PDB file of C-alpha atoms in Angstrom:
ATOM      1  CA  MET I 134       0.000   0.000   0.000  1.00 63.00           C
ATOM      2  CA  SER I 135       1.350   3.406  -0.923  1.00 86.00           C
ATOM      3  CA  ARG I 136       1.979   6.053   1.715  1.00 90.00           C
ATOM      4  CA  LEU I 137      -0.886   8.092   0.306  1.00 85.00           C
ATOM      5  CA  MET I 138      -3.341   5.188   0.607  1.00 79.00           C
ATOM      6  CA  ALA I 139      -2.082   4.383   4.100  1.00 86.00           C
ATOM      7  CA  GLU I 140      -2.670   8.009   5.138  1.00 86.00           C
ATOM      8  CA  LEU I 141      -6.105   8.047   3.477  1.00 80.00           C
ATOM      9  CA  ASN I 142      -7.071   4.814   5.259  1.00 81.00           C
ATOM     10  CA  SER I 143      -5.804   6.130   8.566  1.00 85.00           C
ATOM     11  CA  ARG I 144      -7.797   9.370   8.291  1.00 84.00           C
ATOM     12  CA  ALA I 145     -10.928   7.565   7.139  1.00 77.00           C
ATOM     13  CA  MET I 146     -10.703   5.186  10.101  1.00 81.00           C
ATOM     14  CA  ALA I 147     -10.206   8.061  12.540  1.00 84.00           C
ATOM     15  CA  LEU I 148     -13.266   9.848  11.136  1.00 82.00           C
ATOM     16  CA  GLY I 149     -15.387   6.710  10.908  1.00 81.00           C
ATOM     17  CA  VAL I 150     -15.760   7.143   7.139  1.00 82.00           C
ATOM     18  CA  PRO I 151     -16.323   3.995   5.065  1.00 87.00           C
ATOM     19  CA  LEU I 152     -13.710   4.520   2.363  1.00 88.00           C
ATOM     20  CA  SER I 153     -14.731   1.592   0.157  1.00 93.00           C
ATOM     21  CA  ALA I 154     -17.746  -0.580  -0.563  1.00 97.00           C
ATOM     22  CA  HIS I 155     -18.407  -3.779  -2.499  1.00 97.00           C
ATOM     23  CA  LEU I 156     -21.833  -4.079  -4.101  1.00 97.00           C
ATOM     24  CA  ASP I 157     -23.116  -7.330  -5.600  1.00 96.00           C
ATOM     25  CA  VAL I 158     -25.848  -6.136  -7.970  1.00 96.00           C
ATOM     26  CA  THR I 159     -27.182  -9.587  -8.877  1.00 94.00           C
ATOM     27  CA  TYR I 160     -27.140 -13.228  -7.853  1.00 92.00           C
ATOM     28  CA  ARG I 161     -27.579 -14.335 -11.457  1.00 92.00           C
ATOM     29  CA  CYS I 162     -24.583 -15.659 -13.364  1.00 94.00           C
ATOM     30  CA  ASN I 163     -23.889 -17.199 -16.752  1.00 95.00           C
ATOM     31  CA  GLU I 164     -21.373 -19.584 -15.196  1.00 96.00           C
ATOM     32  CA  SER I 165     -21.774 -22.138 -12.390  1.00 94.00           C
ATOM     33  CA  CYS I 166     -18.305 -22.161 -10.868  1.00 95.00           C
ATOM     34  CA  LEU I 167     -17.373 -25.009  -8.547  1.00 93.00           C
ATOM     35  CA  HIS I 168     -16.214 -22.662  -5.806  1.00 92.00           C
ATOM     36  CA  CYS I 169     -19.007 -20.067  -5.973  1.00 90.00           C
ATOM     37  CA  TYR I 170     -20.872 -19.354  -2.754  1.00 85.00           C
ATOM     38  CA  LEU I 171     -23.844 -17.563  -4.352  1.00 81.00           C
ATOM     39  CA  PRO I 172     -27.090 -19.183  -5.412  1.00 78.00           C
ATOM     40  CA  HIS I 173     -27.699 -18.097  -9.015  1.00 70.00           C
ATOM     41  CA  ASP I 174     -31.456 -17.941  -9.080  1.00 72.00           C
ATOM     42  CA  ASP I 175     -33.309 -14.636  -8.917  1.00 70.00           C
ATOM     43  CA  ARG I 176     -33.702 -13.805  -5.245  1.00 73.00           C
ATOM     44  CA  GLY I 177     -35.507 -10.509  -5.643  1.00 83.00           C
ATOM     45  CA  GLU I 178     -32.693  -8.199  -6.691  1.00 91.00           C
ATOM     46  CA  MET I 179     -32.843  -4.526  -5.955  1.00 96.00           C
ATOM     47  CA  ASN I 180     -34.281  -2.517  -8.830  1.00 97.00           C
ATOM     48  CA  THR I 181     -32.459   0.361 -10.506  1.00 98.00           C
ATOM     49  CA  ALA I 182     -34.002   3.047  -8.308  1.00 98.00           C
ATOM     50  CA  GLU I 183     -33.108   1.132  -5.142  1.00 98.00           C
ATOM     51  CA  ILE I 184     -29.493   0.717  -6.247  1.00 98.00           C
ATOM     52  CA  VAL I 185     -29.246   4.387  -7.262  1.00 98.00           C
ATOM     53  CA  GLY I 186     -30.597   5.317  -3.824  1.00 98.00           C
ATOM     54  CA  LEU I 187     -28.041   3.061  -2.170  1.00 98.00           C
ATOM     55  CA  LEU I 188     -25.243   4.612  -4.234  1.00 98.00           C
ATOM     56  CA  ASP I 189     -26.396   8.051  -3.105  1.00 98.00           C
ATOM     57  CA  GLN I 190     -26.287   6.909   0.522  1.00 97.00           C
ATOM     58  CA  LEU I 191     -22.801   5.438   0.067  1.00 97.00           C
ATOM     59  CA  ALA I 192     -21.546   8.648  -1.547  1.00 97.00           C
ATOM     60  CA  ASP I 193     -23.086  10.766   1.217  1.00 95.00           C
ATOM     61  CA  ALA I 194     -21.378   8.529   3.801  1.00 94.00           C
ATOM     62  CA  GLY I 195     -17.995   9.252   2.196  1.00 92.00           C
ATOM     63  CA  VAL I 196     -17.341   6.076   0.227  1.00 95.00           C
ATOM     64  CA  PHE I 197     -14.829   6.710  -2.558  1.00 93.00           C
ATOM     65  CA  PHE I 198     -13.838   3.255  -3.858  1.00 96.00           C
ATOM     66  CA  LEU I 199     -16.739   1.177  -5.201  1.00 98.00           C
ATOM     67  CA  THR I 200     -16.508  -2.393  -6.483  1.00 98.00           C
ATOM     68  CA  ILE I 201     -19.445  -3.638  -8.543  1.00 98.00           C
ATOM     69  CA  SER I 202     -19.791  -7.398  -8.801  1.00 97.00           C
ATOM     70  CA  GLY I 203     -22.346 -10.182  -8.592  1.00 92.00           C
ATOM     71  CA  GLY I 204     -23.071 -13.015  -9.794  1.00 92.00           C
ATOM     72  CA  GLU I 205     -22.331 -11.575 -13.203  1.00 97.00           C
ATOM     73  CA  PRO I 206     -23.120  -7.849 -13.206  1.00 98.00           C
ATOM     74  CA  LEU I 207     -23.333  -7.659 -17.002  1.00 98.00           C
ATOM     75  CA  LEU I 208     -26.491  -9.773 -16.850  1.00 96.00           C
ATOM     76  CA  ARG I 209     -28.299  -6.700 -15.514  1.00 96.00           C
ATOM     77  CA  PRO I 210     -29.770  -4.714 -18.421  1.00 97.00           C
ATOM     78  CA  ASP I 211     -29.415  -1.553 -16.296  1.00 98.00           C
ATOM     79  CA  LEU I 212     -25.738  -2.082 -15.413  1.00 98.00           C
ATOM     80  CA  PHE I 213     -24.485   0.834 -17.491  1.00 98.00           C
ATOM     81  CA  GLU I 214     -27.109   3.102 -15.928  1.00 98.00           C
ATOM     82  CA  ILE I 215     -25.884   1.999 -12.492  1.00 98.00           C
ATOM     83  CA  LEU I 216     -22.255   2.562 -13.479  1.00 98.00           C
ATOM     84  CA  ALA I 217     -23.083   5.993 -14.929  1.00 98.00           C
ATOM     85  CA  HIS I 218     -24.759   7.036 -11.684  1.00 98.00           C
ATOM     86  CA  ALA I 219     -21.800   5.747  -9.660  1.00 98.00           C
ATOM     87  CA  ARG I 220     -19.398   7.768 -11.789  1.00 98.00           C
ATOM     88  CA  ALA I 221     -21.642  10.843 -11.556  1.00 98.00           C
ATOM     89  CA  ARG I 222     -21.313  10.517  -7.772  1.00 98.00           C
ATOM     90  CA  THR I 223     -17.506  10.453  -8.358  1.00 95.00           C
ATOM     91  CA  PHE I 224     -16.896   6.917  -7.128  1.00 97.00           C
ATOM     92  CA  ASN I 225     -13.687   5.276  -8.280  1.00 97.00           C
ATOM     93  CA  VAL I 226     -15.305   2.177  -9.803  1.00 98.00           C
ATOM     94  CA  LYS I 227     -13.895  -1.314 -10.225  1.00 98.00           C
ATOM     95  CA  LEU I 228     -15.963  -3.920 -12.072  1.00 98.00           C
ATOM     96  CA  LYS I 229     -15.598  -7.631 -11.299  1.00 98.00           C
ATOM     97  CA  THR I 230     -16.808  -9.864 -14.132  1.00 98.00           C
ATOM     98  CA  ASN I 231     -16.214 -13.097 -15.996  1.00 98.00           C
ATOM     99  CA  ALA I 232     -16.171 -10.888 -19.139  1.00 98.00           C
ATOM    100  CA  ILE I 233     -18.091 -13.395 -21.265  1.00 98.00           C
ATOM    101  CA  LEU I 234     -20.505 -10.627 -22.309  1.00 98.00           C
ATOM    102  CA  ILE I 235     -17.887  -7.943 -23.022  1.00 98.00           C
ATOM    103  CA  ARG I 236     -17.353  -7.151 -26.682  1.00 97.00           C
ATOM    104  CA  GLU I 237     -16.292  -3.933 -28.410  1.00 97.00           C
ATOM    105  CA  SER I 238     -19.463  -1.985 -27.620  1.00 97.00           C
ATOM    106  CA  GLU I 239     -19.385  -2.864 -23.906  1.00 98.00           C
ATOM    107  CA  ALA I 240     -15.668  -2.062 -23.714  1.00 98.00           C
ATOM    108  CA  GLU I 241     -16.324   1.307 -25.335  1.00 98.00           C
ATOM    109  CA  ARG I 242     -19.094   2.076 -22.828  1.00 98.00           C
ATOM    110  CA  LEU I 243     -16.833   1.125 -19.899  1.00 98.00           C
ATOM    111  CA  PHE I 244     -14.124   3.383 -21.330  1.00 98.00           C
ATOM    112  CA  ARG I 245     -16.542   6.311 -21.742  1.00 98.00           C
ATOM    113  CA  LEU I 246     -17.626   5.884 -18.125  1.00 98.00           C
ATOM    114  CA  ASN I 247     -13.973   6.011 -17.046  1.00 98.00           C
ATOM    115  CA  ILE I 248     -14.179   2.777 -15.061  1.00 98.00           C
ATOM    116  CA  ASP I 249     -10.956   2.469 -13.049  1.00 97.00           C
ATOM    117  CA  SER I 250     -10.390  -1.241 -13.579  1.00 97.00           C
ATOM    118  CA  ILE I 251     -12.023  -4.416 -14.764  1.00 98.00           C
ATOM    119  CA  GLN I 252     -11.179  -7.599 -12.896  1.00 98.00           C
ATOM    120  CA  ILE I 253     -11.753 -10.746 -14.946  1.00 98.00           C
ATOM    121  CA  SER I 254     -12.031 -14.205 -13.403  1.00 97.00           C
ATOM    122  CA  ILE I 255      -9.739 -16.701 -15.150  1.00 97.00           C
ATOM    123  CA  TYR I 256      -9.183 -20.042 -13.439  1.00 96.00           C
ATOM    124  CA  SER I 257      -6.657 -21.694 -15.734  1.00 96.00           C
ATOM    125  CA  ARG I 258      -4.747 -21.096 -18.932  1.00 94.00           C
ATOM    126  CA  ARG I 259      -6.046 -24.468 -20.084  1.00 95.00           C
ATOM    127  CA  PRO I 260      -9.588 -24.440 -21.502  1.00 97.00           C
ATOM    128  CA  GLU I 261     -10.355 -27.942 -20.241  1.00 97.00           C
ATOM    129  CA  VAL I 262      -9.570 -26.858 -16.660  1.00 96.00           C
ATOM    130  CA  HIS I 263     -11.120 -23.380 -16.741  1.00 97.00           C
ATOM    131  CA  ASP I 264     -14.284 -24.604 -18.467  1.00 98.00           C
ATOM    132  CA  ALA I 265     -14.605 -27.523 -16.032  1.00 97.00           C
ATOM    133  CA  ILE I 266     -14.445 -25.063 -13.122  1.00 97.00           C
ATOM    134  CA  THR I 267     -17.020 -22.691 -14.651  1.00 97.00           C
ATOM    135  CA  LYS I 268     -19.123 -25.561 -16.043  1.00 97.00           C
ATOM    136  CA  VAL I 269     -19.482 -23.590 -19.294  1.00 97.00           C
ATOM    137  CA  LYS I 270     -17.850 -24.957 -22.428  1.00 98.00           C
ATOM    138  CA  GLY I 271     -15.922 -22.236 -24.248  1.00 97.00           C
ATOM    139  CA  SER I 272     -15.939 -19.842 -21.295  1.00 98.00           C
ATOM    140  CA  LEU I 273     -12.162 -19.391 -21.198  1.00 98.00           C
ATOM    141  CA  GLU I 274     -12.056 -18.422 -24.849  1.00 98.00           C
ATOM    142  CA  ARG I 275     -14.936 -15.962 -24.426  1.00 97.00           C
ATOM    143  CA  SER I 276     -13.471 -14.408 -21.264  1.00 98.00           C
ATOM    144  CA  ILE I 277     -10.018 -14.015 -22.830  1.00 98.00           C
ATOM    145  CA  ALA I 278     -11.555 -12.499 -25.980  1.00 98.00           C
ATOM    146  CA  ALA I 279     -12.743  -9.488 -23.960  1.00 98.00           C
ATOM    147  CA  ILE I 280      -9.256  -8.479 -22.830  1.00 98.00           C
ATOM    148  CA  PRO I 281      -8.068  -6.934 -26.135  1.00 98.00           C
ATOM    149  CA  PHE I 282     -11.296  -4.911 -26.418  1.00 97.00           C
ATOM    150  CA  LEU I 283     -10.665  -3.450 -22.969  1.00 98.00           C
ATOM    151  CA  ARG I 284      -6.904  -2.975 -23.303  1.00 97.00           C
ATOM    152  CA  PHE I 285      -7.257  -1.309 -26.734  1.00 97.00           C
ATOM    153  CA  ARG I 286      -9.199   1.449 -24.983  1.00 97.00           C
ATOM    154  CA  GLY I 287      -6.534   1.769 -22.292  1.00 97.00           C
ATOM    155  CA  LEU I 288      -8.635   0.250 -19.541  1.00 97.00           C
ATOM    156  CA  ASN I 289      -6.854  -1.361 -16.604  1.00 98.00           C
ATOM    157  CA  VAL I 290      -7.497  -5.120 -16.697  1.00 98.00           C
ATOM    158  CA  THR I 291      -6.556  -7.510 -13.925  1.00 97.00           C
ATOM    159  CA  ILE I 292      -6.968 -11.261 -13.795  1.00 96.00           C
ATOM    160  CA  ALA I 293      -8.376 -12.921 -10.687  1.00 95.00           C
ATOM    161  CA  ASP I 294      -8.000 -16.588  -9.898  1.00 93.00           C
ATOM    162  CA  VAL I 295      -9.075 -18.884  -7.137  1.00 90.00           C
ATOM    163  CA  LEU I 296      -6.480 -21.521  -6.370  1.00 91.00           C
ATOM    164  CA  MET I 297      -8.096 -24.927  -5.930  1.00 92.00           C
ATOM    165  CA  ARG I 298      -7.385 -28.576  -6.609  1.00 91.00           C
ATOM    166  CA  PRO I 299      -8.563 -28.565 -10.239  1.00 92.00           C
ATOM    167  CA  ASN I 300      -6.148 -25.767 -11.236  1.00 92.00           C
ATOM    168  CA  VAL I 301      -3.233 -26.214  -8.818  1.00 90.00           C
ATOM    169  CA  ASP I 302      -1.089 -27.666 -11.631  1.00 87.00           C
ATOM    170  CA  ASP I 303      -1.149 -24.221 -13.268  1.00 86.00           C
ATOM    171  CA  PHE I 304       0.783 -22.872 -10.257  1.00 79.00           C
ATOM    172  CA  PRO I 305       3.854 -25.068  -9.725  1.00 75.00           C
ATOM    173  CA  VAL I 306       5.309 -22.591  -7.226  1.00 70.00           C
ATOM    174  CA  VAL I 307       2.631 -23.525  -4.654  1.00 58.00           C
ATOM    175  CA  GLN I 308       3.062 -27.289  -4.921  1.00 53.00           C
TER     176      GLN I 308
END
C-alpha cells in the first residue's frame, strides 16, 4: 500500500468514514463455478431506483472506492445506468466480471464511463480446466476475448483466480 493510501485509510478510520464498498448487484450468473458461494437464481434483486438510492447513501457517507460485482453484473440490463450514476457521484469504480458478455461496444461504454479497472475471473490457462471449473464450455475463450477490447481502450485489466485442486497444476510454485 502506498503512503498516500495508508494516510487516506488512517484518516478515514479516525473519522469513521467507510472509504470503500463492495456491491453485488445480482445473484444471477452465466457460469456455475465449482467454488461459488452464491445461489444463481433470482432472489428478488434490488431494482435500478433502489441501487441508485443506495449509491447516493454510500456517496453521502464518504465512500470513494466502489466495487461492482455479482453473480455476473453484465447480466443486468441496467448495469451501465448503475455505473453511470456511480461515476456521476464520483466513485472510483472497479468492475468484477467473468467478461463473457464484453465485446467492443461494452468495452467502449466502460471506457466512456472512465471505469478504473475491470477484474476478470480466469481459473486456468487451459480451456479444459477453466471450463470444467465454470461448467461452461468455451468460457475461457470468451473471457479471454474481452481483454483486447478493454486494453485497446486503455482500460486497466486484472486477472483474478481462485487456487483450488482442479487448477493447482497451473501454479507449480505452490506445490
